[in-house]
PDB file of C-alpha atoms in Angstrom:
ATOM      1  CA  GLN A 955       2.190  15.197  -9.533  1.00 84.00           C
ATOM      2  CA  VAL A 956      -0.385  12.778  -8.111  1.00 91.00           C
ATOM      3  CA  GLN A 957      -2.676  13.032  -5.018  1.00 94.00           C
ATOM      4  CA  LEU A 958      -3.625   9.912  -3.118  1.00 96.00           C
ATOM      5  CA  VAL A 959      -6.577   9.160  -0.859  1.00 97.00           C
ATOM      6  CA  GLU A 960      -6.857   5.918   1.099  1.00 97.00           C
ATOM      7  CA  SER A 961     -10.042   4.303   2.384  1.00 96.00           C
ATOM      8  CA  GLY A 962     -11.210   1.028   3.835  1.00 97.00           C
ATOM      9  CA  GLY A 963      -9.469   0.874   7.187  1.00 95.00           C
ATOM     10  CA  GLY A 964     -11.126  -0.175  10.403  1.00 97.00           C
ATOM     11  CA  LEU A 965     -11.365  -2.668  13.226  1.00 98.00           C
ATOM     12  CA  VAL A 966     -11.241  -6.362  12.354  1.00 98.00           C
ATOM     13  CA  GLN A 967     -10.840  -9.540  14.458  1.00 98.00           C
ATOM     14  CA  PRO A 968      -7.799 -11.754  14.144  1.00 98.00           C
ATOM     15  CA  GLY A 969      -8.172 -14.088  11.184  1.00 98.00           C
ATOM     16  CA  GLY A 970     -10.464 -11.662   9.426  1.00 98.00           C
ATOM     17  CA  SER A 971     -10.108  -9.782   6.130  1.00 98.00           C
ATOM     18  CA  LEU A 972     -10.060  -6.173   5.088  1.00 98.00           C
ATOM     19  CA  ARG A 973      -9.684  -4.431   1.742  1.00 98.00           C
ATOM     20  CA  LEU A 974      -7.953  -1.054   1.431  1.00 98.00           C
ATOM     21  CA  SER A 975      -8.329   1.206  -1.553  1.00 98.00           C
ATOM     22  CA  CYS A 976      -6.283   4.180  -2.794  1.00 98.00           C
ATOM     23  CA  ALA A 977      -7.733   6.606  -5.348  1.00 97.00           C
ATOM     24  CA  ALA A 978      -5.349   8.790  -7.320  1.00 96.00           C
ATOM     25  CA  ASN A 979      -6.147  11.961  -9.198  1.00 92.00           C
ATOM     26  CA  GLY A 980      -4.470  12.933 -12.429  1.00 75.00           C
ATOM     27  CA  ARG A 981      -4.443  11.624 -15.936  1.00 72.00           C
ATOM     28  CA  THR A 982      -1.168   9.726 -15.805  1.00 90.00           C
ATOM     29  CA  PHE A 983      -1.803   7.166 -13.104  1.00 93.00           C
ATOM     30  CA  SER A 984      -0.332   4.378 -15.226  1.00 92.00           C
ATOM     31  CA  ASN A 985       3.033   6.248 -15.179  1.00 93.00           C
ATOM     32  CA  TYR A 986       3.370   5.568 -11.426  1.00 95.00           C
ATOM     33  CA  ALA A 987       4.420   2.461  -9.601  1.00 96.00           C
ATOM     34  CA  MET A 988       2.318   2.129  -6.503  1.00 97.00           C
ATOM     35  CA  ALA A 989       2.893   0.767  -3.058  1.00 98.00           C
ATOM     36  CA  TRP A 990       1.350   0.238   0.366  1.00 98.00           C
ATOM     37  CA  PHE A 991       3.377   0.971   3.465  1.00 98.00           C
ATOM     38  CA  ARG A 992       2.418   0.687   7.131  1.00 98.00           C
ATOM     39  CA  GLN A 993       3.679   2.173  10.372  1.00 98.00           C
ATOM     40  CA  ALA A 994       2.875   0.876  13.833  1.00 97.00           C
ATOM     41  CA  PRO A 995       3.446   3.006  16.967  1.00 94.00           C
ATOM     42  CA  GLY A 996       7.066   3.220  17.846  1.00 95.00           C
ATOM     43  CA  LYS A 997       8.152   1.419  14.650  1.00 96.00           C
ATOM     44  CA  GLU A 998       9.618   2.519  11.339  1.00 97.00           C
ATOM     45  CA  ARG A 999       7.490   2.727   8.290  1.00 97.00           C
ATOM     46  CA  GLU A1000       7.833  -0.487   6.243  1.00 97.00           C
ATOM     47  CA  VAL A1001       6.804  -1.611   2.790  1.00 97.00           C
ATOM     48  CA  VAL A1002       3.838  -3.981   2.608  1.00 98.00           C
ATOM     49  CA  ALA A1003       3.441  -4.391  -1.077  1.00 98.00           C
ATOM     50  CA  HIS A1004       4.471  -2.769  -4.390  1.00 97.00           C
ATOM     51  CA  VAL A1005       3.052  -3.064  -7.890  1.00 97.00           C
ATOM     52  CA  MET A1006       4.636  -1.957 -11.115  1.00 94.00           C
ATOM     53  CA  ARG A1007       3.035   0.430 -13.577  1.00 92.00           C
ATOM     54  CA  SER A1008       1.308  -2.214 -15.688  1.00 88.00           C
ATOM     55  CA  GLY A1009       0.298  -4.283 -12.662  1.00 84.00           C
ATOM     56  CA  GLY A1010       2.220  -7.269 -14.012  1.00 84.00           C
ATOM     57  CA  ARG A1011       4.888  -7.434 -11.305  1.00 92.00           C
ATOM     58  CA  THR A1012       4.519  -7.227  -7.545  1.00 95.00           C
ATOM     59  CA  TYR A1013       6.670  -7.283  -4.401  1.00 96.00           C
ATOM     60  CA  TYR A1014       5.632  -8.133  -0.923  1.00 97.00           C
ATOM     61  CA  GLY A1015       7.204  -7.682   2.525  1.00 96.00           C
ATOM     62  CA  ASP A1016       8.123 -10.908   4.169  1.00 96.00           C
ATOM     63  CA  SER A1017       5.583 -10.568   6.990  1.00 96.00           C
ATOM     64  CA  VAL A1018       2.593 -10.395   4.607  1.00 98.00           C
ATOM     65  CA  LYS A1019       3.555 -12.858   1.854  1.00 97.00           C
ATOM     66  CA  GLY A1020       0.756 -15.303   1.138  1.00 97.00           C
ATOM     67  CA  ARG A1021      -1.786 -13.237   3.120  1.00 98.00           C
ATOM     68  CA  PHE A1022      -1.953  -9.894   1.328  1.00 98.00           C
ATOM     69  CA  ALA A1023      -2.481  -9.074  -2.340  1.00 98.00           C
ATOM     70  CA  ILE A1024      -1.954  -5.830  -4.181  1.00 98.00           C
ATOM     71  CA  SER A1025      -3.756  -4.957  -7.358  1.00 97.00           C
ATOM     72  CA  ARG A1026      -4.332  -1.908  -9.503  1.00 96.00           C
ATOM     73  CA  ASP A1027      -6.936  -0.738 -12.035  1.00 95.00           C
ATOM     74  CA  ASN A1028      -5.369   1.832 -14.330  1.00 94.00           C
ATOM     75  CA  ALA A1029      -8.706   2.633 -15.916  1.00 93.00           C
ATOM     76  CA  LYS A1030     -10.153   3.680 -12.551  1.00 95.00           C
ATOM     77  CA  ASN A1031      -6.957   5.144 -11.101  1.00 96.00           C
ATOM     78  CA  THR A1032      -7.067   2.947  -8.071  1.00 97.00           C
ATOM     79  CA  VAL A1033      -4.788   0.526  -6.219  1.00 98.00           C
ATOM     80  CA  SER A1034      -6.050  -1.911  -3.656  1.00 98.00           C
ATOM     81  CA  LEU A1035      -4.678  -4.113  -0.930  1.00 98.00           C
ATOM     82  CA  GLN A1036      -6.606  -7.250   0.009  1.00 98.00           C
ATOM     83  CA  MET A1037      -5.592  -8.361   3.526  1.00 98.00           C
ATOM     84  CA  ASN A1038      -6.500 -11.817   4.692  1.00 98.00           C
ATOM     85  CA  SER A1039      -5.737 -13.839   7.794  1.00 98.00           C
ATOM     86  CA  LEU A1040      -5.051 -10.685   9.678  1.00 98.00           C
ATOM     87  CA  LYS A1041      -3.008 -10.768  12.881  1.00 98.00           C
ATOM     88  CA  PRO A1042      -2.741  -8.301  15.765  1.00 97.00           C
ATOM     89  CA  GLU A1043       0.751  -7.420  14.535  1.00 97.00           C
ATOM     90  CA  ASP A1044      -0.776  -6.102  11.336  1.00 98.00           C
ATOM     91  CA  THR A1045      -2.211  -3.196  13.388  1.00 98.00           C
ATOM     92  CA  ALA A1046      -0.832   0.037  11.955  1.00 98.00           C
ATOM     93  CA  VAL A1047      -1.580   3.087   9.877  1.00 98.00           C
ATOM     94  CA  TYR A1048      -1.518   2.044   6.249  1.00 98.00           C
ATOM     95  CA  TYR A1049      -0.275   4.454   3.571  1.00 98.00           C
ATOM     96  CA  CYS A1050      -0.589   4.507  -0.210  1.00 98.00           C
ATOM     97  CA  ALA A1051       2.503   5.750  -1.988  1.00 98.00           C
ATOM     98  CA  ALA A1052       3.573   6.400  -5.598  1.00 96.00           C
ATOM     99  CA  ARG A1053       6.718   6.996  -7.632  1.00 95.00           C
ATOM    100  CA  GLN A1054       7.611   7.462 -11.276  1.00 92.00           C
ATOM    101  CA  GLY A1055      11.204   6.201 -11.199  1.00 81.00           C
ATOM    102  CA  TYR A1056      12.893   3.116 -10.004  1.00 84.00           C
ATOM    103  CA  GLY A1057      14.480   2.321  -6.661  1.00 83.00           C
ATOM    104  CA  ASP A1058      14.381   0.210  -3.568  1.00 88.00           C
ATOM    105  CA  PHE A1059      11.258  -0.300  -1.470  1.00 92.00           C
ATOM    106  CA  ALA A1060      12.145   2.269   1.157  1.00 93.00           C
ATOM    107  CA  PRO A1061       9.951   5.229   2.102  1.00 94.00           C
ATOM    108  CA  HIS A1062      12.392   7.788   0.702  1.00 93.00           C
ATOM    109  CA  ASP A1063      12.030   6.202  -2.714  1.00 93.00           C
ATOM    110  CA  TYR A1064       8.386   7.323  -2.947  1.00 95.00           C
ATOM    111  CA  PRO A1065       7.711  11.116  -3.319  1.00 94.00           C
ATOM    112  CA  TYR A1066       3.942  10.932  -3.116  1.00 95.00           C
ATOM    113  CA  TRP A1067       1.850   9.822  -0.117  1.00 97.00           C
ATOM    114  CA  GLY A1068      -1.688   9.589   1.054  1.00 97.00           C
ATOM    115  CA  GLN A1069      -2.815  10.663   4.528  1.00 97.00           C
ATOM    116  CA  GLY A1070      -3.091   7.054   5.793  1.00 97.00           C
ATOM    117  CA  THR A1071      -5.863   4.857   7.094  1.00 98.00           C
ATOM    118  CA  GLN A1072      -5.909   3.042  10.452  1.00 98.00           C
ATOM    119  CA  VAL A1073      -6.160  -0.761  10.553  1.00 98.00           C
ATOM    120  CA  THR A1074      -6.690  -2.333  13.976  1.00 98.00           C
ATOM    121  CA  VAL A1075      -6.665  -6.122  14.431  1.00 98.00           C
ATOM    122  CA  SER A1076      -8.076  -7.029  17.800  1.00 97.00           C
ATOM    123  CA  SER A1077     -10.609  -9.259  19.464  1.00 95.00           C
TER     124      SER A1077
END
């Protein structure tokens, strides 16, 4: 089992950047594929980005392609999300998630979740 703790959220102006981090405990972090999801008020939770165990392959939701980048450091048990060119519609609670198996990029495919961190994009 893995426990996840996000950090780095906050208030940023449109067009700005923000970097989220997720720290995982445990000695087998490299056994987990990692992802970032987000959920805005009144909307379903959606995948933002996913990175495979080795960090070599990534997946991005259509709305963030070209603006966001996911990365992981298996030596430090961390996964990060660099968010650039932020828009008001990026405002949401961002969650770090993990899984050991394979599946789609739906919330139910990830058994492990952090508590979330708020990102607000507003002038």
